[in-house]
Coordinates of C-alpha atoms in Angstrom, one line a residue:
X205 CA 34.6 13.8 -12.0
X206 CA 34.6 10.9 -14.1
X207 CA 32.2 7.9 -15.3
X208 CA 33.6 4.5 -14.4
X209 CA 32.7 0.9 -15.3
X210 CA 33.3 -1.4 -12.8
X211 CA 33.1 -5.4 -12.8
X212 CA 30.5 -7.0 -11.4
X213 CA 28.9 -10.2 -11.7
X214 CA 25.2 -10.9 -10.7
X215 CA 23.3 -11.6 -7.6
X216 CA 20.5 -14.5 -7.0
X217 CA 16.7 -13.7 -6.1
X218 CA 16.5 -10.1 -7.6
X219 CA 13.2 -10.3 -9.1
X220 CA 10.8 -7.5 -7.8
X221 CA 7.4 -8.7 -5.9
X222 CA 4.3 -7.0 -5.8
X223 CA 6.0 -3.6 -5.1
X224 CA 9.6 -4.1 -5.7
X225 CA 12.7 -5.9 -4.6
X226 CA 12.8 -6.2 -0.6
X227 CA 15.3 -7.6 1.1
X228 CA 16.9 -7.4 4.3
X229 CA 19.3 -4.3 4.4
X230 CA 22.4 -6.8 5.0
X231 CA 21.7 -7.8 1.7
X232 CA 21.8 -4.5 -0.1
X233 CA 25.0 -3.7 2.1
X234 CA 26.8 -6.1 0.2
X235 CA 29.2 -4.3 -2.6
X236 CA 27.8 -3.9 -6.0
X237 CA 23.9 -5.5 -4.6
X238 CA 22.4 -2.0 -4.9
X239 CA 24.3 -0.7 -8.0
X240 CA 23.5 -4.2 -9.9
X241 CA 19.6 -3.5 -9.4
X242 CA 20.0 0.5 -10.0
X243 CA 22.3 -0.4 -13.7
X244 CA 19.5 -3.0 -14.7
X245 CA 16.9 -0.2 -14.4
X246 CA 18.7 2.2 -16.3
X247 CA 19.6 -0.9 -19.2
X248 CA 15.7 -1.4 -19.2
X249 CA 14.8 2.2 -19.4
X250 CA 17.3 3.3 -21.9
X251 CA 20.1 6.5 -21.5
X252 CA 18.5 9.3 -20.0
X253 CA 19.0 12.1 -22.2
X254 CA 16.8 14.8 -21.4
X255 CA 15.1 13.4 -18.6
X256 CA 13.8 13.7 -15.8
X257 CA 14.2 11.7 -12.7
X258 CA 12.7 11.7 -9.1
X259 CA 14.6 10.1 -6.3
X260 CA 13.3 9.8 -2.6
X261 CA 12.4 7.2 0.2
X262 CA 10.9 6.6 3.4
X263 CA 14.1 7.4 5.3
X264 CA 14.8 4.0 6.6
X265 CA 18.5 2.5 7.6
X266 CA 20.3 3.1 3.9
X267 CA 17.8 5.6 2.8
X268 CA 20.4 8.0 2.5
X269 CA 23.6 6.2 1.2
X270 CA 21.2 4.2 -1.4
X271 CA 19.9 7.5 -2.7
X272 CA 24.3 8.8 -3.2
X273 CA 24.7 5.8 -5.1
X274 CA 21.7 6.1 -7.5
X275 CA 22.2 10.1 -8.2
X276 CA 26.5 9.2 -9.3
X277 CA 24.7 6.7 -11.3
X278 CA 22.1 8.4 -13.0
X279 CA 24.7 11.2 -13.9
X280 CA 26.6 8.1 -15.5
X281 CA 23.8 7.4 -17.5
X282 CA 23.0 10.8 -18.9
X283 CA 19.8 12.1 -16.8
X284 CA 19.2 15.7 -17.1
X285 CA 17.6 16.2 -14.2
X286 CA 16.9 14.7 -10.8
X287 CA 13.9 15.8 -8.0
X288 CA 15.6 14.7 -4.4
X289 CA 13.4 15.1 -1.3
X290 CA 15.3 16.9 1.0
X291 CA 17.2 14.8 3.8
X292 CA 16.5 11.8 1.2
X293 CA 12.7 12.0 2.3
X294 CA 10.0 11.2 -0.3
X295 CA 6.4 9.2 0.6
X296 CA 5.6 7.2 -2.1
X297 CA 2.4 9.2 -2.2
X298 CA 4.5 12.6 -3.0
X299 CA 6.8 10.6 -5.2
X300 CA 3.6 10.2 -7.7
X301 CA 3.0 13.6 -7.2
X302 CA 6.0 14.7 -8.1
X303 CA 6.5 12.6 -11.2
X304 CA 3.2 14.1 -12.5
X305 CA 3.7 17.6 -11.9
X306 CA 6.9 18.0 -13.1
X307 CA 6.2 15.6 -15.9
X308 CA 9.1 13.2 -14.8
X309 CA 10.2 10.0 -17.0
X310 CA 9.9 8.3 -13.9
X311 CA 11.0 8.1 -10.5
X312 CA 12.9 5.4 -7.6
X313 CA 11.8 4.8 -4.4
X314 CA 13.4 3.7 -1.8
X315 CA 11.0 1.9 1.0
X316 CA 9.9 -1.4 2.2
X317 CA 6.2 0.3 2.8
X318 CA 5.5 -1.0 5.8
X319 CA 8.1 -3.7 6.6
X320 CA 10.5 -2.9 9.6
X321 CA 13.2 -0.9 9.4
X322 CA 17.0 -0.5 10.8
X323 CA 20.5 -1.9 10.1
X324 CA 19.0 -5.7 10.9
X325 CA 15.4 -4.6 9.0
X326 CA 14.5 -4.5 5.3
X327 CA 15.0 -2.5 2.6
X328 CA 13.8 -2.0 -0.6
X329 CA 13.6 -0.2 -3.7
X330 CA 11.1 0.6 -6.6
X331 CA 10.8 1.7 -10.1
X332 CA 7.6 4.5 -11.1
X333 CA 7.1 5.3 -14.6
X334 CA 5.7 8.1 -16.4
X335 CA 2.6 8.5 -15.1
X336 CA 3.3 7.8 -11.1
X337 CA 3.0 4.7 -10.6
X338 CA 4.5 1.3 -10.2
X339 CA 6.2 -0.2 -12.9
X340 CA 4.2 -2.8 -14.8
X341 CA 5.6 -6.6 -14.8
X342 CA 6.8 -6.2 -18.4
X343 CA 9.4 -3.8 -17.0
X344 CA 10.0 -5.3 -13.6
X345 CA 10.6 -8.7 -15.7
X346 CA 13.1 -6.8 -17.8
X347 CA 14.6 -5.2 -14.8
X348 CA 15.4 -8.6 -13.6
X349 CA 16.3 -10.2 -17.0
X350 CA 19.1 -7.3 -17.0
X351 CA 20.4 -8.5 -13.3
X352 CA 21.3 -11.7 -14.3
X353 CA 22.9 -10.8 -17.3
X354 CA 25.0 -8.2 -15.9
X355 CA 29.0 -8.0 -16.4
X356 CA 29.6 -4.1 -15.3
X357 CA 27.6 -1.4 -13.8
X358 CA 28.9 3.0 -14.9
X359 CA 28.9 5.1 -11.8
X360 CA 30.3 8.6 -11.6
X361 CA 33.0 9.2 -8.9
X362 CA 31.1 12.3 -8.1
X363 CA 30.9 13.9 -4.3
X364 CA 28.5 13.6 -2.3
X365 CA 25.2 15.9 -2.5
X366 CA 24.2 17.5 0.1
X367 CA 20.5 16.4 0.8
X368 CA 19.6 18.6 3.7
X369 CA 20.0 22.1 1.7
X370 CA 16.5 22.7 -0.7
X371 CA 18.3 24.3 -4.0
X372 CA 20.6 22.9 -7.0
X373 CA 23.9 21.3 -7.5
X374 CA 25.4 18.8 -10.5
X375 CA 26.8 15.6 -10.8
X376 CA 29.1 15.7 -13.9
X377 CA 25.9 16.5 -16.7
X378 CA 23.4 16.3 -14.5
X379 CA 21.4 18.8 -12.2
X380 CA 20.4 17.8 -8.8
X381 CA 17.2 19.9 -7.2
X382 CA 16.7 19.1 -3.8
X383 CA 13.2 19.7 -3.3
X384 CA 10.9 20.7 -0.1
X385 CA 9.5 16.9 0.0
X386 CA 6.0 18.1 1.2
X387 CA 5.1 21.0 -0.7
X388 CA 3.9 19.8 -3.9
X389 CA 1.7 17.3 -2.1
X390 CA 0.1 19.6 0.2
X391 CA -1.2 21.9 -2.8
X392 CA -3.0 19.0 -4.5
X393 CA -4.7 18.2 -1.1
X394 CA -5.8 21.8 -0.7
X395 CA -7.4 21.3 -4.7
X396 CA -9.2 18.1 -3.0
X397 CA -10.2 18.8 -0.4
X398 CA -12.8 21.1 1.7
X399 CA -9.9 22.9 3.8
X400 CA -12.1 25.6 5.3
X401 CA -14.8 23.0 6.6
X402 CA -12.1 21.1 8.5
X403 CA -10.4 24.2 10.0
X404 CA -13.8 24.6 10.9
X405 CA -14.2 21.5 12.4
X406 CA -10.9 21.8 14.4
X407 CA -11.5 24.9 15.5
X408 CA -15.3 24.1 17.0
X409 CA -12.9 21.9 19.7
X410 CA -12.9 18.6 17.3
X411 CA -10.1 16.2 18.3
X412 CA -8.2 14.1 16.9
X413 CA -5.0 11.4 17.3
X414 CA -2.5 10.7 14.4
X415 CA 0.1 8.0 14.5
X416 CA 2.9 8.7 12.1
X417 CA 4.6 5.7 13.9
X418 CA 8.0 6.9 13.3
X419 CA 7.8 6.9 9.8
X420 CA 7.5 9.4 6.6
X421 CA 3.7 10.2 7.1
X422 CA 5.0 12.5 10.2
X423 CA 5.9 15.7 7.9
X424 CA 3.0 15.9 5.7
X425 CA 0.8 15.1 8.9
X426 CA 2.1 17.9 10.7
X427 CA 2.2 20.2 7.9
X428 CA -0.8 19.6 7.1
X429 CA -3.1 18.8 9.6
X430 CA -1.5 20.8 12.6
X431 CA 0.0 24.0 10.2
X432 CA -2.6 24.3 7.4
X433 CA -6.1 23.1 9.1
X434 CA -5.2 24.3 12.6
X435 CA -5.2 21.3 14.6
X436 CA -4.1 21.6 18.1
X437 CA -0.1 21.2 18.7
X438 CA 0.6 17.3 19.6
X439 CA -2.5 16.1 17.4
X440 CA 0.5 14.2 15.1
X441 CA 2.0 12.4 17.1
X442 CA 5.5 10.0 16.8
X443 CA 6.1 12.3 13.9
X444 CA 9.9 12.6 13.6
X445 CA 10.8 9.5 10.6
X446 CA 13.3 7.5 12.9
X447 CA 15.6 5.1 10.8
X448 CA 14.0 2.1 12.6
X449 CA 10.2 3.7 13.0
X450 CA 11.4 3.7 16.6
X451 CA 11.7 0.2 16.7
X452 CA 8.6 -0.4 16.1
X453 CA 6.7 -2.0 13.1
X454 CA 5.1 0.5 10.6
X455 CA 2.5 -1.2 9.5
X456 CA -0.7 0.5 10.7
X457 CA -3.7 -1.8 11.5
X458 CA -4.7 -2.6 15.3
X459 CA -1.9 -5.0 16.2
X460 CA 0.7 -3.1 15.2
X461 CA -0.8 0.3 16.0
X462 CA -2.0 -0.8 19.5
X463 CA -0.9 2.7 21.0
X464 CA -3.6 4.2 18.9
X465 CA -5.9 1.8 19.7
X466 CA -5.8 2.1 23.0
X467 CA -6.0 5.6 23.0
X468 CA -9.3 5.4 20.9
X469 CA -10.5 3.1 23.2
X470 CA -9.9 5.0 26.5
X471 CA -12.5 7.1 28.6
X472 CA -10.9 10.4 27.0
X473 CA -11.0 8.9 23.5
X474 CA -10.6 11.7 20.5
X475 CA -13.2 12.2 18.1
X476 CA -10.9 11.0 16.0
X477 CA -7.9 8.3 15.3
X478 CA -5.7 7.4 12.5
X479 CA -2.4 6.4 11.6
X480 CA -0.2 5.4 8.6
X481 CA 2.7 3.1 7.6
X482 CA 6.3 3.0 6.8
X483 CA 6.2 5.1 3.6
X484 CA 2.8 6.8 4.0
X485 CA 0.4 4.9 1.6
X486 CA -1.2 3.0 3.5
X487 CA -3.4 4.5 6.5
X488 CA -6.1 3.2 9.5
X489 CA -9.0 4.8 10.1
X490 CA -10.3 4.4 14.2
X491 CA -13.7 5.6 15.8
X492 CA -14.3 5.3 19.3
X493 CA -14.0 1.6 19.9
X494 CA -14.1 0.6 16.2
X495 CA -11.6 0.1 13.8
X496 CA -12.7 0.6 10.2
X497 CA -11.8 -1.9 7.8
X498 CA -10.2 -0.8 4.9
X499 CA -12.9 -2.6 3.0
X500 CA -15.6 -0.8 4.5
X501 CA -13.3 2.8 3.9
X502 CA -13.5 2.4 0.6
X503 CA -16.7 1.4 0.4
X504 CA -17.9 4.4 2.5
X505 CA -15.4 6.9 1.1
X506 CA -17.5 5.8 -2.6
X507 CA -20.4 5.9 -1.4
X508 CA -19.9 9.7 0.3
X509 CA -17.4 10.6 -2.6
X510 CA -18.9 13.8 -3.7
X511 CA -18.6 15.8 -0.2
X512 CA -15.3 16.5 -1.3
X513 CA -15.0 19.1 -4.0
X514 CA -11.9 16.8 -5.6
X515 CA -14.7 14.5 -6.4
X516 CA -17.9 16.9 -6.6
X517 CA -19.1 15.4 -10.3
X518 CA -19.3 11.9 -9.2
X519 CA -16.6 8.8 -9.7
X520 CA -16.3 6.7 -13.1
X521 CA -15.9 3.3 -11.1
X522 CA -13.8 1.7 -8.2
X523 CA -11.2 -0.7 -7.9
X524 CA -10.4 -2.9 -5.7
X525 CA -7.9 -6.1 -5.1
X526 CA -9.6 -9.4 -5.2
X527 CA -9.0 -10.3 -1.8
X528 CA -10.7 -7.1 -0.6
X529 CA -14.5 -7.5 0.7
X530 CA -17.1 -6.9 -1.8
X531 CA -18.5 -3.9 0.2
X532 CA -17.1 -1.7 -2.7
X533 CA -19.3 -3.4 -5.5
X534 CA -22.8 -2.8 -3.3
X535 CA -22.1 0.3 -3.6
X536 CA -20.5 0.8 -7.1
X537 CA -24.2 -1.2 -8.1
X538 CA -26.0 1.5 -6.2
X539 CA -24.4 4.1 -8.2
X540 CA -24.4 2.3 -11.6
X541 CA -20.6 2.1 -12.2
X542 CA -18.3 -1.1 -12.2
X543 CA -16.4 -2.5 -9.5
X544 CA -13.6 -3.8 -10.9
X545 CA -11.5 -6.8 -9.2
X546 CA -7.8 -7.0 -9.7
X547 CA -4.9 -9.0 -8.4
X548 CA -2.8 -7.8 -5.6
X549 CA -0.2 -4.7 -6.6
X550 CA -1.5 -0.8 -6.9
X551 CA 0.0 -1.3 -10.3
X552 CA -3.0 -3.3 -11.5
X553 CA -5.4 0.1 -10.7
X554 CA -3.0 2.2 -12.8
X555 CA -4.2 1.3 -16.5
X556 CA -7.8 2.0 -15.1
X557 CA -7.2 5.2 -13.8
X558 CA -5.3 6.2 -16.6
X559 CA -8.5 4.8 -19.1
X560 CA -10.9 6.3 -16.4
X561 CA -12.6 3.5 -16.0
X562 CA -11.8 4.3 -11.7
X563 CA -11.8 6.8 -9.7
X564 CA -11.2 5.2 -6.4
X565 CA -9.3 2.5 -5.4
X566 CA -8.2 0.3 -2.4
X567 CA -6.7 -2.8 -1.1
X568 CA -7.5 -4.6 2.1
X569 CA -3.9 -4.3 3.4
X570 CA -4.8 -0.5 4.7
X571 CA -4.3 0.9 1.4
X572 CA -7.0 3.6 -0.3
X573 CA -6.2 5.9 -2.9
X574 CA -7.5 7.8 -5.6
X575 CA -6.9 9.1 -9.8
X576 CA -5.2 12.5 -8.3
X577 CA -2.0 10.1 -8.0
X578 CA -1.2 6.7 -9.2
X579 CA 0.1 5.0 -5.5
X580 CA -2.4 4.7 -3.0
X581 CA -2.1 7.5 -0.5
X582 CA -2.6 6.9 3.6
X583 CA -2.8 11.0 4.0
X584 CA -5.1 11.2 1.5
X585 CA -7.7 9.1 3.1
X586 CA -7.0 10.7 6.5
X587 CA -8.4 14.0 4.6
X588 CA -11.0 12.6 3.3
X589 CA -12.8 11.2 6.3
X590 CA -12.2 14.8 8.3
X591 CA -13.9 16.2 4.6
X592 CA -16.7 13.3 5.4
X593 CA -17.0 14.0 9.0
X594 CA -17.0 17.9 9.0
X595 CA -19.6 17.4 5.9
X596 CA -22.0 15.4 7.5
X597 CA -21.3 16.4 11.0
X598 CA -21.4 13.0 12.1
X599 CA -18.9 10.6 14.0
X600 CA -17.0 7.8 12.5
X601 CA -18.9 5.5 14.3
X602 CA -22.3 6.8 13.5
X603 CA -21.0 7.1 9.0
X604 CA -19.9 3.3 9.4
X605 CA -23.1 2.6 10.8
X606 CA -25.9 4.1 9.0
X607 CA -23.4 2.7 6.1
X608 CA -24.0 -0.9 7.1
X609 CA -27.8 -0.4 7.7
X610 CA -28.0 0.6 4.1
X611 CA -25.9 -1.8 2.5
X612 CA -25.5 -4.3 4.9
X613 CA -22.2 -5.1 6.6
X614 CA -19.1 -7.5 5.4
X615 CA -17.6 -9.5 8.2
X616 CA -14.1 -9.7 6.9
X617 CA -10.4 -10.1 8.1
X618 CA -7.2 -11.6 6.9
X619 CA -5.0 -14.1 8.9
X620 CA -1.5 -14.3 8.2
X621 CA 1.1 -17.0 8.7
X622 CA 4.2 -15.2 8.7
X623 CA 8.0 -16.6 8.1
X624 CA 6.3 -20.1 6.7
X625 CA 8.8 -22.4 5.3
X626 CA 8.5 -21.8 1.8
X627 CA 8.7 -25.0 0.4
X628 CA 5.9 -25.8 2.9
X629 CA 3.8 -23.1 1.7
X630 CA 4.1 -23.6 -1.6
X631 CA 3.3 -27.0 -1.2
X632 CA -0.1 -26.0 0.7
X633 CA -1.0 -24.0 -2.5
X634 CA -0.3 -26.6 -4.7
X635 CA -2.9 -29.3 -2.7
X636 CA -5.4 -26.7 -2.7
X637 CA -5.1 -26.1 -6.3
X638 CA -5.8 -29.5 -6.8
X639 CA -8.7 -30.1 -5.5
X640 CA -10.3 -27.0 -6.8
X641 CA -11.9 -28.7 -9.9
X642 CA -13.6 -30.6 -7.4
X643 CA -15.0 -28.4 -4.5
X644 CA -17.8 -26.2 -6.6
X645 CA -20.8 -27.9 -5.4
X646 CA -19.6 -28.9 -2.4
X647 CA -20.9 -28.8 0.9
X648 CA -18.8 -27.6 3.8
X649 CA -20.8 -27.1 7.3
X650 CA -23.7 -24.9 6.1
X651 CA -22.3 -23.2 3.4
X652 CA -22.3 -24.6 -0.3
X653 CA -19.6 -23.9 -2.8
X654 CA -20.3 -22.0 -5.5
X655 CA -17.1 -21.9 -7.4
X656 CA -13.2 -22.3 -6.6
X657 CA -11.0 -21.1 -8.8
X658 CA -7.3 -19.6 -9.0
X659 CA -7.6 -16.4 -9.4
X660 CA -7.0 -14.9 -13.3
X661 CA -7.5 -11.6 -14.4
X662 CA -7.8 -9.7 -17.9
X663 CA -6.4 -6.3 -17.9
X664 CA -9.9 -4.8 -19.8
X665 CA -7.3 -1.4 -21.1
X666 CA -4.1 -3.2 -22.5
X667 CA -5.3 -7.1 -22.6
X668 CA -2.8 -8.4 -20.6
X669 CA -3.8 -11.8 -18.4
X670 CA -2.1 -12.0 -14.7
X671 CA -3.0 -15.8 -13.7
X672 CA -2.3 -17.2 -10.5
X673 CA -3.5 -14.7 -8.3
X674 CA -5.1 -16.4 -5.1
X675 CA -7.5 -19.5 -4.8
X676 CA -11.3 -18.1 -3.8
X677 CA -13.7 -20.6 -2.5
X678 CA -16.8 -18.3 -3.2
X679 CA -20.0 -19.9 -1.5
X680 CA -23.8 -19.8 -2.7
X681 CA -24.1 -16.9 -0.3
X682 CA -21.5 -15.0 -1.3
X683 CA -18.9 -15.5 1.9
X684 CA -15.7 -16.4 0.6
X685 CA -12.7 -18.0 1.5
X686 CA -9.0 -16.9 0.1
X687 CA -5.4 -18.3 0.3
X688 CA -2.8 -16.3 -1.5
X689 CA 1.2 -15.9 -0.8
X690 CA 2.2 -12.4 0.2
X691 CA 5.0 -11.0 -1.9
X692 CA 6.2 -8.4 0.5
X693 CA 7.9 -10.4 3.0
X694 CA 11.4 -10.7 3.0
X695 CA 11.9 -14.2 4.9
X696 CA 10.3 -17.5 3.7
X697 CA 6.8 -17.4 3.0
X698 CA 3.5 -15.5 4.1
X699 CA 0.4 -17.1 3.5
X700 CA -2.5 -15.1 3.6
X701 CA -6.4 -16.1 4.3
X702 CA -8.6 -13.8 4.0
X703 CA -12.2 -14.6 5.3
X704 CA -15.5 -12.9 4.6
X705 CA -19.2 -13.4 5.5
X706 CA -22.2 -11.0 4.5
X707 CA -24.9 -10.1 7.1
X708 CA -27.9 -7.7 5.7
X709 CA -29.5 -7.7 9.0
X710 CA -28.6 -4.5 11.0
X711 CA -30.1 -6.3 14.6
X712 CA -26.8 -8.7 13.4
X713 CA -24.2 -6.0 12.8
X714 CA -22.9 -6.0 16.1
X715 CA -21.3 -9.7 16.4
X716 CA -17.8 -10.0 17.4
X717 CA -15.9 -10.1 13.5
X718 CA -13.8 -13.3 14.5
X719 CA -17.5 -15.0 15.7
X720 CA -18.7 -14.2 12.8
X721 CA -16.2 -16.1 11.1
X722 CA -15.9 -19.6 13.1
X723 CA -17.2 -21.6 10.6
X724 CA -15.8 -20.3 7.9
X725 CA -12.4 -20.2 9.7
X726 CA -13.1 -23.9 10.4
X727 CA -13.3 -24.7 6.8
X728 CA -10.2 -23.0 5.7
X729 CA -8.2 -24.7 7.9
X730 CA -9.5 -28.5 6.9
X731 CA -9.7 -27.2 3.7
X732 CA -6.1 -26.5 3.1
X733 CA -4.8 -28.5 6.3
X734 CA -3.4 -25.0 7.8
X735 CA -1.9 -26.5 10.8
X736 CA -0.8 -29.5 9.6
X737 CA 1.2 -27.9 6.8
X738 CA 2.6 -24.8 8.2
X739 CA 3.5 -26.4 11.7
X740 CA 1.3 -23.6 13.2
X741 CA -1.3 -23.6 15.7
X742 CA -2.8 -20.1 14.7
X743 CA -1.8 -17.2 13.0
X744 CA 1.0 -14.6 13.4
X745 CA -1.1 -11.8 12.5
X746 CA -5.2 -11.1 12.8
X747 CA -6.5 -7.9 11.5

């Protein structure tokens, strides 16, 4: 074996969004593409001497030919060590995990969460640091300072490691582990969690439906919830991660998880639904005929926090991304502990959890996690609604309700306008920016604005200021309206609006979500001239 420097030159557009670069797999094909991205990670990070590394992915199209080309190039860099999921297969959640229990420098992870997946899907890939979780933009800047500055990339001419075979091997210095990708997850569940009361549960006849949708979820799921609690055989279902999710689009919230839906809304409906995206951090929680919010999960996992031994002594405070409902701060006031707002990215919640400011976290986009990791976790919340319901020996449907009855409820949902030209939709952001100096005050149908502002936020651990992070139109009742861009997408532009109204009366907690929000959907769009600018007559997406 031998290290060799090849020639390269760099690529256009290889800033990482909100969770990493993502682009179509095409693009990552395309010789040195990969390698460029994986060198300027290691020229940010520094040679790797003694360390540690975990490597894993969602087991997409690429997952496994990616992962070859980072371990020859680690090896080339001098890491000690790398932590491999075997068959390539790491959740982002057990990626966290595993950086933290073995004390990791940091790890890369290969997903594009809950984008689609196959040789014409996307692709993507992600650095973690020390303490789990996603890199901060200081070093994702860096990362993509080094890309355009590249002239070579060091790879090791290596062989291939076998990544279906749990035990040790070496490229040149380094040692490869491949690692059973489930294991060290599954034991910090069992710390977390009330694993006796939900056998319990399960075995008193309690049923239940979970969607791994093709994707990396399915393992843990089944480990898990059919081998360690005991559910019945065929309670995890589409469970096998296919390279395309089956052809079908990971993203787990009703449109997309319409199987589930249906199921949960059928005659012989389970006690309980739930499914989970791409790479497993992101999860839906289903009664019979209702569909929680993530907005309202957090809220209610918060408010019900201490059932679960994991959490016994109480929670410092909650996070939560700006564009989720304020159903999380009612109840952090209840309980005397801040609800912080952040911008869009789990990486905000990190220096919180790390200062213990938070406990819990969550983002409207189906994501809810927790301090035991630094991603959010879809499994994770899973648990802790069968801990919830098994504690309180109540249905989804009845916790959601007696939690609106006591802290009213939050009409909410997000419309997206996917694949926008993104000149157009940049130019729609800019409008609305301008005329936010002159909209507080303003009436608009029956609502009166209270302020409009782009949204800026002051990290309150490490001081640093993240500006232009959605426009809020925030109204003398407290409904707001939000634009922001999505940076997950992978072609053009996706705007987002998200939309939310509070109702306190429980004889009003039963209107239709989307008849709740007429007006306010009304004002959004001759707010920011929706249709006019993006060519569209409604959205892609309602969830």
């Amino acid at each position: 074996m031998t290290i060799q420097t090849v020639p390269t030159t760099p690529f256009a557009g290889q800033r990482p969004g909100t969770s990493g670069l993502r682009k179509k797999v095409t693009e990552f094909q395309q010789p040195g593409y990969l390698e460029n991205f994986v060198e300027a990670i290691f020229l940010t990070l520094g040679e790797g001497e003694g360390r540690t590394l975990v490597v894993g992915g969602d087991g997409r199209y690429f997952n496994r030919e990616a992962i070859q080309t980072i371990l020859r190039m680690a090896a080339a860099h001098g890491v000690a060590r790398c932590l491999v999921g075997r068959g390539g297969i790491l959740s982002t959640p057990a990626v966290s995990c595993v950086i933290r229990k073995h004390a990791a420098f940091g790890g890369i992870v290969l997903s594009a969460s809950h984008n689609p997946g196959g040789p014409d899907g996307d692709f993507g890939i992600k650095y973690n640091i020390g303490n789990g979780g996603p890199a901060p933009e200081k070093i994702t800047e860096a990362i993509f300072a080094n890309t355009q500055a590249l002239a070579s990339y060091r790879i090791s001419d290596g062989a291939p490691v076998d990544l279906d075979q749990v035990g040790k091997t070496s490229i040149e210095n380094m040692v490869v582990e491949i690692i059973d990708p489930v294991a060290d997850y599954a034991e910090l569940m069992a710390r977390l969690f009330d694993f006796n009361a939900i056998r319990a549960l399960f075995a008193g006849g309690f049923r239940m439906r979970f969607d791994a949708m093709h994707a990396v979820s399915g393992p843990y799921a089944k480990a898990i919830i059919e081998g360690t609690l005991g559910a019945p055989a065929g309670t995890v279902v589409n469970c096998d991660p296919l390279e395309d999710f089956g052809g079908g689009h990971p993203d787990p919230n009703p449109v997309n998880a319409a199987d589930l839906i249906a199921h949960m809304n059928g005659l012989d409906a389970p006690d309980f639904g739930a499914a989970s995206d791409g790479d497993a951090d992101r999860n839906m929680i289903v009664g019979r005929k209702l569909a929680v919010t993530p907005s309202d999960s957090l809220a209610i996992i918060a408010a019900n926090a201490t059932v679960a031994p994991g959490y016994a002594g109480g929670i410092t405070g909650i996070a939560r991304s700006m564009p989720t409902s304020q159903a999380a701060d009612r109840v952090a006031a209840s309980l005397g502990i801040t609800c912080f707002e952040t911008p869009t990215g789990w990486k905000y919640f990190g220096n919180l959890m790390d200062a213990n400011l938070a406990t819990l976290c969550g983002e409207e986009s189906y994501g809810t996690g927790s301090h035991h990791i630094r991603e959010k976790d879809g499994l994770w919340a899973v648990l802790f609604w069968l801990n919830l319901i098994a504690a309180r020996g109540k249905s989804v449907n009845e916790i959601v309700r007696e939690h609106w009855a006591r802290f009213g409820r939050n009409y909410y949902s997000r419309h997206d306008y996917e694949a926008v030209d993104a000149a157009a939709a940049d130019a729609l952001m800019a409008a609305l920016r301008a005329k936010l100096p002159d909209l507080a005050g303003q009436t608009l149908g029956s609502f009166r604005v209270s302020e409009a502002d782009d949204f800026c936020y002051n990290d309150p651990v490490d001081g640093s200021v993240a500006t232009r992070q959605g426009i809020r139109i925030i109204m003398t009742d407290g409904s707001r309206i939000v634009f922001r861009l999505s940076g997950t997408g992978t072609e053009g532009a996706t705007i987002r609006l998200y939309l939310e109204r509070y109702e306190a009366d429980p004889a009003r907690h039963d209107i239709d979500t989307q008849q709740a929000l007429l007006e306010l959907i009304a004002i959004a769009d001759s707010v920011a001239e929706l249709r006019q600018r993006t060519g569209r007559e409604s959205p892609t997406v309602i969830t």
